[in-house]
Amino acid sequence: MPPDLHTLKNSSTSHLRTLSRFAQSGAGEHFSITSPAPSVVGMQGRRQLKRTASTRGNRSTVALTNGNGSAWAERNWMDKQRQFLQAYEYLCHIGEAKEWIENIIHKPIPPIVQLEEALRDGVTLAEVVQALCPDRPIRIFRHAKLQFRHSDNIALFFRFLADVELPELFRFELIDLYEKKNIPKVIYCIHALSWLLYRKGIVDFRIGNLVGQLEFEHHELEEMQKGLDKAGVSMPSFSGMGASFGAEPEPEVEPTPVETEEERVERQLLDNEAIVLNLQAQVRGALVRIRLGQKMQALWSAEEMVVDLQSRIRGDWARQIADYRLHMKRFAVNLQSAARGYLLRSREQSKEQWWKGRETEVVTLQSLVRARKVREAMKVLKSRARQEESGVRYLQAAIRSALQRRRMDEQIGETRHAEAGVGGLQAAIRGMLQRQRVEGEKNSLRREQGIIAGLQAGARGKSVRTQLARDRQALESMGGLWQALQAASRGKMLREHLRGVRSRLRAEQEGIVCLQALTRGKVLRGEVLETKGALAAAETSILRLQSSSRGFLSRRRYFDDLNAVKGQSWSITSLQGHCRGYLTRQKGRELRAELSSHTVEVCQLQGLARAMLLRTEVGALLARLEDEEHLITELQAAARGKLLRERFAEKKQFYQENMEKVVKLQSFVRARLQGEAYKSLTSGKNPPVGTIKGFVHLLNDSDFDFDEEIELERSRKTVIQHVRQNEMADQYITQLDIKIALLVKNKITLDEVVKHQKHFGGHVGNLLTNSEISSKDPFDLKALNKNSRRKLEHYQELFFILQTQPHYLARLFKRLREQATAEKDGERLKHLMMGLFGYAQKRREEYYLLKLVVRSIKEEVDCCASIQDYLRSNFFWSKLFGAYVKSPRDRKYMRDVLGPIVKDNIIENPELDLESDPMQIYLSAIENEQLRTGQRSHRRPDIAREEAIRDPETRETFIHHLQDLRDIADQFFAALEESLHKMPYGVRYIAQQMFQCLSSKFQHEEDHMLQIVGHWVWKSYLQPALTEPEKYGVVDRGLSQIHKRNLGEVAKVLGQVASGRLFGGENVYLQPLNSYIGESIQRLGDIWQNLISIPDAEAQFDIDEFNDLYARTKPTLFIKMADIFSIHQLVSSEIPCICPSQDDVLREVIRELGSAKSNESELMAVSTSEITLTLNPKLHDVEDPDAEVKALFMETKRCVLYIIRVQSGANLMEIMIKPITMEDEDRWDALVRDELSAGSRKRGAYSEANSLGDIASLPYSELKRTALENILRLEQYGKLTRHNYYQDLLNAIAIDIRTKHRRRIQRQRELEGVKLTLARLNGQAVYLDQQLKTYNDYIEQAMVTLQNKKGKKRFLMPFTKQWDHERELQRSGRVPKFGSFKYSAQDLANRGILVRWKGYSERQWDKIDLTISSNEVGIFTIEGSNGAISMPGASAEIPLDDLLQAQFNNTQYMDLFERELRVNVNLFLHLIMRKFYKDRE
């Protein structure tokens, strides 16, 4: 019996409680056997859509099941199920692409529903290319935010598709992925690429088929379906793609064999294998669940035992874990304590050693700090003393009196012991002293009689002033009449009196001080006498107390000294040792002094003694050696040989053992020498001849370089050929477009003219002119007038040349600056130029506008003689730059960088005041004090700035303002560093090119170029936005005056940093910031260096010189008619300055356009609004005006390279004037044999300079003569000078050596660019071919359709000429395919068609007939006849193209029959169009 699962909900076992919850929730499907959803017949794996509930049962049950159901919903269940089928299949295809990409790059990518957004940045596609081409260096741009530079990643994928030759049918465009215009096309391309790579064997696995195998949420399908419906793109067909690439060949159809019963059963089993396996799996699952239920029933029966066992196990585990954790905790605590102790001891020891090692520096620093503090304290004390001078003097007097009293106390204490014996003496002395003192006081009073008189005068003055005060009170009762007079009188008298008193007191100051001291001394002596009398009365008690105190103090001092001596026994011992050592050293010094006084005698004595002893020993030794002289000689020779051989063997063994090190050392030495030479080549300004000679081989081209150069030249020629072919095809397509327009226009305009010809007088042939057919707007692309189209093409070519050739407008800007053009004209020209470049709103126009600004900078820099001339000049390109940076992109950047700084620090901080003038701060403090207290300030406002800065409050406020300035400047630098990568590319590119132009022009001042460029960026780009934030969108509201003043102070500090200079005398009160300014200059220099570190413009904008030539969409220009004529007039007026050469292509265009005034008067009435011009790119051969000088310079460098390899010297001039020897000729011949032989593929340096022909055929003397002639010519051109021994030529060769690798990389880039251009040109050629075929098919089909339109059969009047003509043609069986019409010459003349027929008068025209018929599409035959007889020579075939071309060329008449017959082109064409190309009614 199965267990009741509901009863397990209170079980302590989690599994049993889970089963109980399953039973309570009624989720029977978790335990029931269900059959899988059937698949669609013929598509294994795709689910068959079906209803979720049957509608055949009780409808009430269905209604209960789905309370929101309705009959309409039940009837439309299939639509609900199938509405997301397209989204489901598309998501499955995305999953297939995701699985294939992960297998390629071997790392996961985002989920299926997020893959569309993840692919937009192209990083995943670039990683696929990197994985498939591991040997190719690929740079992938990665950034969290989608940027336009991510298009480089997509471009990598495009190049890979071109390399593997994926057909254009399967490719997608950039906007399909980057802007999500057509993501299904991207997935389709990935599928196609997978099959193509599998077919080519690049990958060994196919892309999977996941349709029907994936499941998605309802909301995911709904969102995807909404996205597909919103995009409105057609879903490509993913089926059969493998067969399209030949990866899955279709099997041949074989005859169906007869199926037996066993085969049928086996087939059905195989067909239902998945269902059977699923059934088996579910049965196994049901059996397992039954066994699980039984097992759970048994466990439930033994639940108490299981619970007890689990509790015991948990308890044991808990105890083990607790013990382990406790043990580990103790171990960790002990380890941590030991580690902390060790680290602390190590840190303290290292700190102690560090401080001991720097003890002298610390002591010096402490002494300096103490000295500085003392000096500052002294300064403060002196300043305070000056302020409190009178009080200090009083304090000094008090201190002197206190010191005097202290000395008296000491004397009293000293004499108290002998008080009894000296009492009488003291009395005598006191009497004598008293008498002397009295006498002295009398004498001093006599001497100070004047002072006392002054003092008395002061007292009398005080009494007088008192009396005057009483008088003033009496006078106050008299009214305000006397107040002014009294105030003036009192002030004058008081000032005079005070000046007198002050002068007298100042004169008697010392006497008064002495009098005060004497007075205080007298008072003190009286107090001392009183104290002595009191002490004498208690003398006995005091003596006993003093003796006891002295004994106690003596004993205490003795014990203290004893303890101190015991505690310092080691120090005392050391002191005694030092003393003994000092005495010993003193004795030694005395002895050395004594000896030094007899140095000469002692040295002589010692020398004599040593000499005597040495002569004695040598004599004895020589006597012994004389007997064995020959043996000793042999022994010495053998010993020397052995020692020498041992040293040699030891050195040889050492070298052999360290042979690798020796080789490395030798290579290191050689590399060091070579590196120093190369460093002098790369870093030195004037490398010597020897260095150039040592590295001249680096200029030689290898076989790879030679092949690459040949391939580049061949590719360039191919590009030019393709461009010309595409131009011709484009011109032909334009002619076809005109032809189609003529066909359409002739079908409308001619009919209208002929219908209204009755309303005009005169001959009908004068009515229908080509001006009626032409468009009213001569600049409309549908204009059929040849003159208007020619002017249109020339204006389009003019504007294309001005856009893409910046040197023309750069010369114009320089000319306008030299002419000092008015400001108003300059503004007008600025708007014209910005309109010419579409205000840089598109990528192409922005690229060419930046090129124009850079070229203008180069032109202006080349004209400046010094850097000061450049800085002082006002260039027109700066105005152009100012208009360029007013774009929303720059405003957003300024808002992101400066917005938080201005808002947080300036606007939202009302208390901020950055005033740096101490005088203004001082006056503000006075004003604030008066406002705060309501009383007049005691501080004077009319003081100097030096006194104002000494005010404590002013000084504190001034320092606080400087700190705020420094903090805000720091925030600006931090924001600029953080957002530097977001700065618009145009600003950074112009700064980079300006730096390069200035550095190349002023090489001697190259160190300051970066500072100049950075200051320009600050002044022209950042400073205006900071000082006027509301104008540049940094803030959204206006600023107050205090805000603007604070911004001005911040801008002043930042501008000083940007200029690279410290504050000087003009801002003396900002000089305390100079240390910060110096640090910020270095910081800002790093920012400027990073600012100019950017890729070139071609890589950034993905534009090259052929971009417009192969682009399918031609560049357009929206411009006003008035602007067209203004630019035309401006260019034509300055054409001699813009185009010095008479053969310049711009001169040809201006000549073709004619006068701007005439064009304006002719065309201005047509339209004054903006028109659209489609700029036509032309391939012009633009020659360099300095080509001859450059070729001569390169040829000279080539000759000099060979000359310095043959001869040597200190400088190039010495080598060139050095005579030629036979050895030089031999070296030249060897050089020719080795490197310049005809069979060698090795290319020498500057081999492209082949104006000398075969240099190997020249003798060395001729080579040197040619080089000298070229050097002299270059010296005439100003390229070289003999003052530096032609060092400029060697510097140019050194630069070529340094940039050789760069040129190789550049050549590789050029080769890749040319290949990409070729591929795009081929794509454009295919596009043009398709367009040409489409146009041809359209024209041919249109003409056939028009000529085949029979319409309703026209009724012919019987027995007329046309009726007879058609009957005759039917009778003879010569009916033309497209009809035939017969007219008399008189009838055609009356219609204005026939103008003249030589040989026949007008009277004969009624007897002559002309038959017009057509048997081929677009070909018309005209024949003349007289009755039934054909006229000889009166037959001609006229193609419709000739008639349309004549009409387009404004040709009014056409001659036929060998110029015998003349017809009106327009009327004749109208007749043909009406008879052969119009529906017949």
PDB file of C-alpha atoms in Angstrom, residues 781-979:
ATOM      1  CA  LEU A 781      19.504  66.801 -62.098  1.00  0.00           C
ATOM      2  CA  LYS A 782      16.636  66.367 -64.555  1.00  0.00           C
ATOM      3  CA  ALA A 783      17.646  69.485 -66.479  1.00  0.00           C
ATOM      4  CA  LEU A 784      17.908  68.574 -70.148  1.00  0.00           C
ATOM      5  CA  ASN A 785      19.631  71.736 -71.329  1.00  0.00           C
ATOM      6  CA  LYS A 786      23.220  71.028 -72.207  1.00  0.00           C
ATOM      7  CA  ASN A 787      24.509  74.434 -71.116  1.00  0.00           C
ATOM      8  CA  SER A 788      22.840  74.197 -67.729  1.00  0.00           C
ATOM      9  CA  ARG A 789      24.131  70.687 -67.162  1.00  0.00           C
ATOM     10  CA  ARG A 790      27.627  71.771 -68.147  1.00  0.00           C
ATOM     11  CA  LYS A 791      27.537  74.637 -65.640  1.00  0.00           C
ATOM     12  CA  LEU A 792      26.093  72.302 -63.043  1.00  0.00           C
ATOM     13  CA  GLU A 793      28.926  69.816 -63.577  1.00  0.00           C
ATOM     14  CA  HIS A 794      31.550  72.558 -63.432  1.00  0.00           C
ATOM     15  CA  TYR A 795      30.146  73.992 -60.204  1.00  0.00           C
ATOM     16  CA  GLN A 796      30.041  70.499 -58.724  1.00  0.00           C
ATOM     17  CA  GLU A 797      33.628  69.901 -59.807  1.00  0.00           C
ATOM     18  CA  LEU A 798      34.666  73.312 -58.403  1.00  0.00           C
ATOM     19  CA  PHE A 799      33.236  72.595 -54.969  1.00  0.00           C
ATOM     20  CA  PHE A 800      34.649  69.064 -54.974  1.00  0.00           C
ATOM     21  CA  ILE A 801      38.130  70.439 -55.735  1.00  0.00           C
ATOM     22  CA  LEU A 802      37.829  73.106 -53.032  1.00  0.00           C
ATOM     23  CA  GLN A 803      36.766  70.475 -50.511  1.00  0.00           C
ATOM     24  CA  THR A 804      39.333  67.786 -51.305  1.00  0.00           C
ATOM     25  CA  GLN A 805      42.336  69.995 -52.231  1.00  0.00           C
ATOM     26  CA  PRO A 806      42.896  72.116 -49.107  1.00  0.00           C
ATOM     27  CA  HIS A 807      45.935  73.992 -50.416  1.00  0.00           C
ATOM     28  CA  TYR A 808      43.737  76.212 -52.594  1.00  0.00           C
ATOM     29  CA  LEU A 809      41.671  77.596 -49.739  1.00  0.00           C
ATOM     30  CA  ALA A 810      44.729  77.685 -47.458  1.00  0.00           C
ATOM     31  CA  ARG A 811      46.466  80.015 -49.915  1.00  0.00           C
ATOM     32  CA  LEU A 812      43.286  82.078 -50.112  1.00  0.00           C
ATOM     33  CA  PHE A 813      43.197  82.439 -46.314  1.00  0.00           C
ATOM     34  CA  LYS A 814      46.816  83.557 -46.256  1.00  0.00           C
ATOM     35  CA  ARG A 815      46.109  86.095 -49.000  1.00  0.00           C
ATOM     36  CA  LEU A 816      43.144  87.512 -47.088  1.00  0.00           C
ATOM     37  CA  ARG A 817      45.294  87.895 -43.944  1.00  0.00           C
ATOM     38  CA  GLU A 818      47.963  89.714 -45.899  1.00  0.00           C
ATOM     39  CA  GLN A 819      45.323  92.060 -47.324  1.00  0.00           C
ATOM     40  CA  ALA A 820      43.974  92.788 -43.806  1.00  0.00           C
ATOM     41  CA  THR A 821      40.396  91.869 -44.733  1.00  0.00           C
ATOM     42  CA  ALA A 822      37.692  93.671 -42.784  1.00  0.00           C
ATOM     43  CA  GLU A 823      36.038  91.882 -39.877  1.00  0.00           C
ATOM     44  CA  LYS A 824      32.654  91.897 -41.588  1.00  0.00           C
ATOM     45  CA  ASP A 825      34.060  90.309 -44.744  1.00  0.00           C
ATOM     46  CA  GLY A 826      35.897  87.774 -42.613  1.00  0.00           C
ATOM     47  CA  GLU A 827      32.680  86.722 -40.899  1.00  0.00           C
ATOM     48  CA  ARG A 828      30.956  86.389 -44.273  1.00  0.00           C
ATOM     49  CA  LEU A 829      33.824  84.248 -45.570  1.00  0.00           C
ATOM     50  CA  LYS A 830      33.707  82.107 -42.421  1.00  0.00           C
ATOM     51  CA  HIS A 831      30.029  81.306 -42.978  1.00  0.00           C
ATOM     52  CA  LEU A 832      30.718  80.565 -46.660  1.00  0.00           C
ATOM     53  CA  MET A 833      33.468  78.102 -45.759  1.00  0.00           C
ATOM     54  CA  MET A 834      31.401  76.386 -43.076  1.00  0.00           C
ATOM     55  CA  GLY A 835      28.525  76.092 -45.541  1.00  0.00           C
ATOM     56  CA  LEU A 836      30.910  74.684 -48.147  1.00  0.00           C
ATOM     57  CA  PHE A 837      31.815  71.911 -45.705  1.00  0.00           C
ATOM     58  CA  GLY A 838      28.251  71.386 -44.481  1.00  0.00           C
ATOM     59  CA  TYR A 839      29.163  72.718 -41.015  1.00  0.00           C
ATOM     60  CA  ALA A 840      31.131  69.464 -40.479  1.00  0.00           C
ATOM     61  CA  GLN A 841      27.934  67.542 -39.747  1.00  0.00           C
ATOM     62  CA  LYS A 842      29.048  64.466 -41.694  1.00  0.00           C
ATOM     63  CA  ARG A 843      32.122  62.342 -41.356  1.00  0.00           C
ATOM     64  CA  ARG A 844      33.494  63.195 -44.789  1.00  0.00           C
ATOM     65  CA  GLU A 845      32.939  66.954 -44.500  1.00  0.00           C
ATOM     66  CA  GLU A 846      34.487  67.022 -41.026  1.00  0.00           C
ATOM     67  CA  TYR A 847      37.541  65.153 -42.310  1.00  0.00           C
ATOM     68  CA  TYR A 848      38.127  67.604 -45.155  1.00  0.00           C
ATOM     69  CA  LEU A 849      37.458  70.630 -42.930  1.00  0.00           C
ATOM     70  CA  LEU A 850      40.142  69.415 -40.516  1.00  0.00           C
ATOM     71  CA  LYS A 851      42.490  68.889 -43.448  1.00  0.00           C
ATOM     72  CA  LEU A 852      41.831  72.478 -44.564  1.00  0.00           C
ATOM     73  CA  VAL A 853      42.580  73.897 -41.101  1.00  0.00           C
ATOM     74  CA  VAL A 854      45.786  71.847 -40.835  1.00  0.00           C
ATOM     75  CA  ARG A 855      46.931  72.882 -44.298  1.00  0.00           C
ATOM     76  CA  SER A 856      46.232  76.527 -43.475  1.00  0.00           C
ATOM     77  CA  ILE A 857      48.316  76.169 -40.296  1.00  0.00           C
ATOM     78  CA  LYS A 858      51.185  74.738 -42.366  1.00  0.00           C
ATOM     79  CA  GLU A 859      50.977  77.582 -44.886  1.00  0.00           C
ATOM     80  CA  GLU A 860      51.053  80.189 -42.127  1.00  0.00           C
ATOM     81  CA  VAL A 861      53.884  78.493 -40.214  1.00  0.00           C
ATOM     82  CA  ASP A 862      56.022  78.319 -43.350  1.00  0.00           C
ATOM     83  CA  CYS A 863      55.611  82.094 -43.784  1.00  0.00           C
ATOM     84  CA  CYS A 864      56.689  82.933 -40.216  1.00  0.00           C
ATOM     85  CA  ALA A 865      60.349  83.759 -39.666  1.00  0.00           C
ATOM     86  CA  SER A 866      60.213  83.152 -35.915  1.00  0.00           C
ATOM     87  CA  ILE A 867      57.934  81.661 -33.347  1.00  0.00           C
ATOM     88  CA  GLN A 868      57.083  85.157 -32.098  1.00  0.00           C
ATOM     89  CA  ASP A 869      55.728  86.081 -35.525  1.00  0.00           C
ATOM     90  CA  TYR A 870      53.464  83.065 -35.367  1.00  0.00           C
ATOM     91  CA  LEU A 871      52.218  83.903 -31.887  1.00  0.00           C
ATOM     92  CA  ARG A 872      51.525  87.561 -32.727  1.00  0.00           C
ATOM     93  CA  SER A 873      49.622  86.913 -35.968  1.00  0.00           C
ATOM     94  CA  ASN A 874      45.847  86.699 -36.267  1.00  0.00           C
ATOM     95  CA  PHE A 875      45.030  83.886 -38.693  1.00  0.00           C
ATOM     96  CA  PHE A 876      41.762  83.230 -40.476  1.00  0.00           C
ATOM     97  CA  TRP A 877      41.835  79.523 -39.662  1.00  0.00           C
ATOM     98  CA  SER A 878      41.365  80.403 -35.994  1.00  0.00           C
ATOM     99  CA  LYS A 879      37.950  81.877 -36.868  1.00  0.00           C
ATOM    100  CA  LEU A 880      37.140  78.717 -38.780  1.00  0.00           C
ATOM    101  CA  PHE A 881      38.174  76.679 -35.769  1.00  0.00           C
ATOM    102  CA  GLY A 882      35.962  78.810 -33.526  1.00  0.00           C
ATOM    103  CA  ALA A 883      32.964  78.054 -35.725  1.00  0.00           C
ATOM    104  CA  TYR A 884      33.866  74.344 -35.864  1.00  0.00           C
ATOM    105  CA  VAL A 885      33.958  73.877 -32.062  1.00  0.00           C
ATOM    106  CA  LYS A 886      30.477  75.337 -31.538  1.00  0.00           C
ATOM    107  CA  SER A 887      28.899  72.002 -32.395  1.00  0.00           C
ATOM    108  CA  PRO A 888      26.633  70.122 -29.939  1.00  0.00           C
ATOM    109  CA  ARG A 889      29.383  67.532 -29.515  1.00  0.00           C
ATOM    110  CA  ASP A 890      31.815  70.135 -28.177  1.00  0.00           C
ATOM    111  CA  ARG A 891      29.130  71.728 -26.014  1.00  0.00           C
ATOM    112  CA  LYS A 892      28.380  68.327 -24.470  1.00  0.00           C
ATOM    113  CA  TYR A 893      32.072  67.753 -23.783  1.00  0.00           C
ATOM    114  CA  MET A 894      32.387  71.158 -22.128  1.00  0.00           C
ATOM    115  CA  ARG A 895      29.300  70.459 -20.050  1.00  0.00           C
ATOM    116  CA  ASP A 896      30.689  67.091 -18.917  1.00  0.00           C
ATOM    117  CA  VAL A 897      34.128  68.510 -18.023  1.00  0.00           C
ATOM    118  CA  LEU A 898      33.375  71.972 -16.677  1.00  0.00           C
ATOM    119  CA  GLY A 899      29.752  71.567 -15.584  1.00  0.00           C
ATOM    120  CA  PRO A 900      30.401  69.796 -12.244  1.00  0.00           C
ATOM    121  CA  ILE A 901      33.279  72.170 -11.409  1.00  0.00           C
ATOM    122  CA  VAL A 902      31.295  75.337 -12.100  1.00  0.00           C
ATOM    123  CA  LYS A 903      28.107  74.043 -10.502  1.00  0.00           C
ATOM    124  CA  ASP A 904      29.598  72.543  -7.321  1.00  0.00           C
ATOM    125  CA  ASN A 905      32.298  75.128  -6.603  1.00  0.00           C
ATOM    126  CA  ILE A 906      30.964  78.384  -8.067  1.00  0.00           C
ATOM    127  CA  ILE A 907      27.169  78.383  -8.345  1.00  0.00           C
ATOM    128  CA  GLU A 908      26.177  76.242  -5.355  1.00  0.00           C
ATOM    129  CA  ASN A 909      28.747  77.855  -3.038  1.00  0.00           C
ATOM    130  CA  PRO A 910      27.428  81.377  -2.346  1.00  0.00           C
ATOM    131  CA  GLU A 911      30.083  81.983   0.326  1.00  0.00           C
ATOM    132  CA  LEU A 912      32.936  81.477  -2.135  1.00  0.00           C
ATOM    133  CA  ASP A 913      35.081  84.542  -2.819  1.00  0.00           C
ATOM    134  CA  LEU A 914      38.339  84.124  -4.721  1.00  0.00           C
ATOM    135  CA  GLU A 915      39.517  87.739  -4.597  1.00  0.00           C
ATOM    136  CA  SER A 916      43.339  87.808  -4.682  1.00  0.00           C
ATOM    137  CA  ASP A 917      43.870  91.559  -4.208  1.00  0.00           C
ATOM    138  CA  PRO A 918      44.734  92.195  -0.527  1.00  0.00           C
ATOM    139  CA  MET A 919      43.419  95.743  -0.742  1.00  0.00           C
ATOM    140  CA  GLN A 920      39.999  94.572  -1.872  1.00  0.00           C
ATOM    141  CA  ILE A 921      39.974  91.888   0.838  1.00  0.00           C
ATOM    142  CA  TYR A 922      40.922  94.514   3.427  1.00  0.00           C
ATOM    143  CA  LEU A 923      38.168  96.898   2.336  1.00  0.00           C
ATOM    144  CA  SER A 924      35.660  94.041   2.300  1.00  0.00           C
ATOM    145  CA  ALA A 925      36.673  93.119   5.847  1.00  0.00           C
ATOM    146  CA  ILE A 926      36.139  96.720   6.992  1.00  0.00           C
ATOM    147  CA  GLU A 927      32.754  96.822   5.301  1.00  0.00           C
ATOM    148  CA  ASN A 928      31.715  93.501   6.843  1.00  0.00           C
ATOM    149  CA  GLU A 929      32.838  94.677  10.271  1.00  0.00           C
ATOM    150  CA  GLN A 930      30.814  97.861  10.005  1.00  0.00           C
ATOM    151  CA  LEU A 931      27.771  95.937   8.823  1.00  0.00           C
ATOM    152  CA  ARG A 932      28.196  93.444  11.652  1.00  0.00           C
ATOM    153  CA  THR A 933      28.774  95.926  14.504  1.00  0.00           C
ATOM    154  CA  GLY A 934      26.889  98.966  13.239  1.00  0.00           C
ATOM    155  CA  GLN A 935      29.886 101.148  14.213  1.00  0.00           C
ATOM    156  CA  ARG A 936      32.684 102.701  12.300  1.00  0.00           C
ATOM    157  CA  SER A 937      35.741 100.471  12.057  1.00  0.00           C
ATOM    158  CA  HIS A 938      38.911 101.555  13.814  1.00  0.00           C
ATOM    159  CA  ARG A 939      40.951 100.391  10.818  1.00  0.00           C
ATOM    160  CA  ARG A 940      41.909 103.046   8.263  1.00  0.00           C
ATOM    161  CA  PRO A 941      40.775 102.334   4.649  1.00  0.00           C
ATOM    162  CA  ASP A 942      43.397 104.557   3.008  1.00  0.00           C
ATOM    163  CA  ILE A 943      46.472 102.393   3.486  1.00  0.00           C
ATOM    164  CA  ALA A 944      48.889 100.733   1.087  1.00  0.00           C
ATOM    165  CA  ARG A 945      48.582  97.128  -0.054  1.00  0.00           C
ATOM    166  CA  GLU A 946      51.715  96.235   1.908  1.00  0.00           C
ATOM    167  CA  GLU A 947      50.040  97.373   5.122  1.00  0.00           C
ATOM    168  CA  ALA A 948      46.749  95.722   4.187  1.00  0.00           C
ATOM    169  CA  ILE A 949      48.355  92.308   3.806  1.00  0.00           C
ATOM    170  CA  ARG A 950      49.783  92.627   7.326  1.00  0.00           C
ATOM    171  CA  ASP A 951      46.284  92.781   8.772  1.00  0.00           C
ATOM    172  CA  PRO A 952      45.655  89.386  10.462  1.00  0.00           C
ATOM    173  CA  GLU A 953      42.119  88.986   9.186  1.00  0.00           C
ATOM    174  CA  THR A 954      43.109  90.060   5.688  1.00  0.00           C
ATOM    175  CA  ARG A 955      46.085  87.733   5.664  1.00  0.00           C
ATOM    176  CA  GLU A 956      44.008  84.757   6.850  1.00  0.00           C
ATOM    177  CA  THR A 957      41.293  85.441   4.251  1.00  0.00           C
ATOM    178  CA  PHE A 958      43.924  85.894   1.539  1.00  0.00           C
ATOM    179  CA  ILE A 959      45.515  82.515   2.347  1.00  0.00           C
ATOM    180  CA  HIS A 960      42.095  80.852   2.389  1.00  0.00           C
ATOM    181  CA  HIS A 961      41.311  82.299  -1.056  1.00  0.00           C
ATOM    182  CA  LEU A 962      44.585  80.985  -2.460  1.00  0.00           C
ATOM    183  CA  GLN A 963      43.817  77.533  -1.072  1.00  0.00           C
ATOM    184  CA  ASP A 964      40.372  77.585  -2.721  1.00  0.00           C
ATOM    185  CA  LEU A 965      41.958  78.632  -6.020  1.00  0.00           C
ATOM    186  CA  ARG A 966      44.400  75.748  -5.813  1.00  0.00           C
ATOM    187  CA  ASP A 967      41.660  73.224  -4.980  1.00  0.00           C
ATOM    188  CA  ILE A 968      39.444  74.300  -7.897  1.00  0.00           C
ATOM    189  CA  ALA A 969      42.403  74.226 -10.288  1.00  0.00           C
ATOM    190  CA  ASP A 970      43.201  70.690  -9.064  1.00  0.00           C
ATOM    191  CA  GLN A 971      39.624  69.630  -9.793  1.00  0.00           C
ATOM    192  CA  PHE A 972      39.921  71.065 -13.306  1.00  0.00           C
ATOM    193  CA  PHE A 973      43.131  69.145 -14.012  1.00  0.00           C
ATOM    194  CA  ALA A 974      41.641  65.921 -12.628  1.00  0.00           C
ATOM    195  CA  ALA A 975      38.511  66.323 -14.758  1.00  0.00           C
ATOM    196  CA  LEU A 976      40.617  67.075 -17.838  1.00  0.00           C
ATOM    197  CA  GLU A 977      42.772  63.977 -17.260  1.00  0.00           C
ATOM    198  CA  GLU A 978      39.728  61.771 -16.705  1.00  0.00           C
ATOM    199  CA  SER A 979      37.819  62.985 -19.760  1.00  0.00           C
TER     200      SER A 979
END
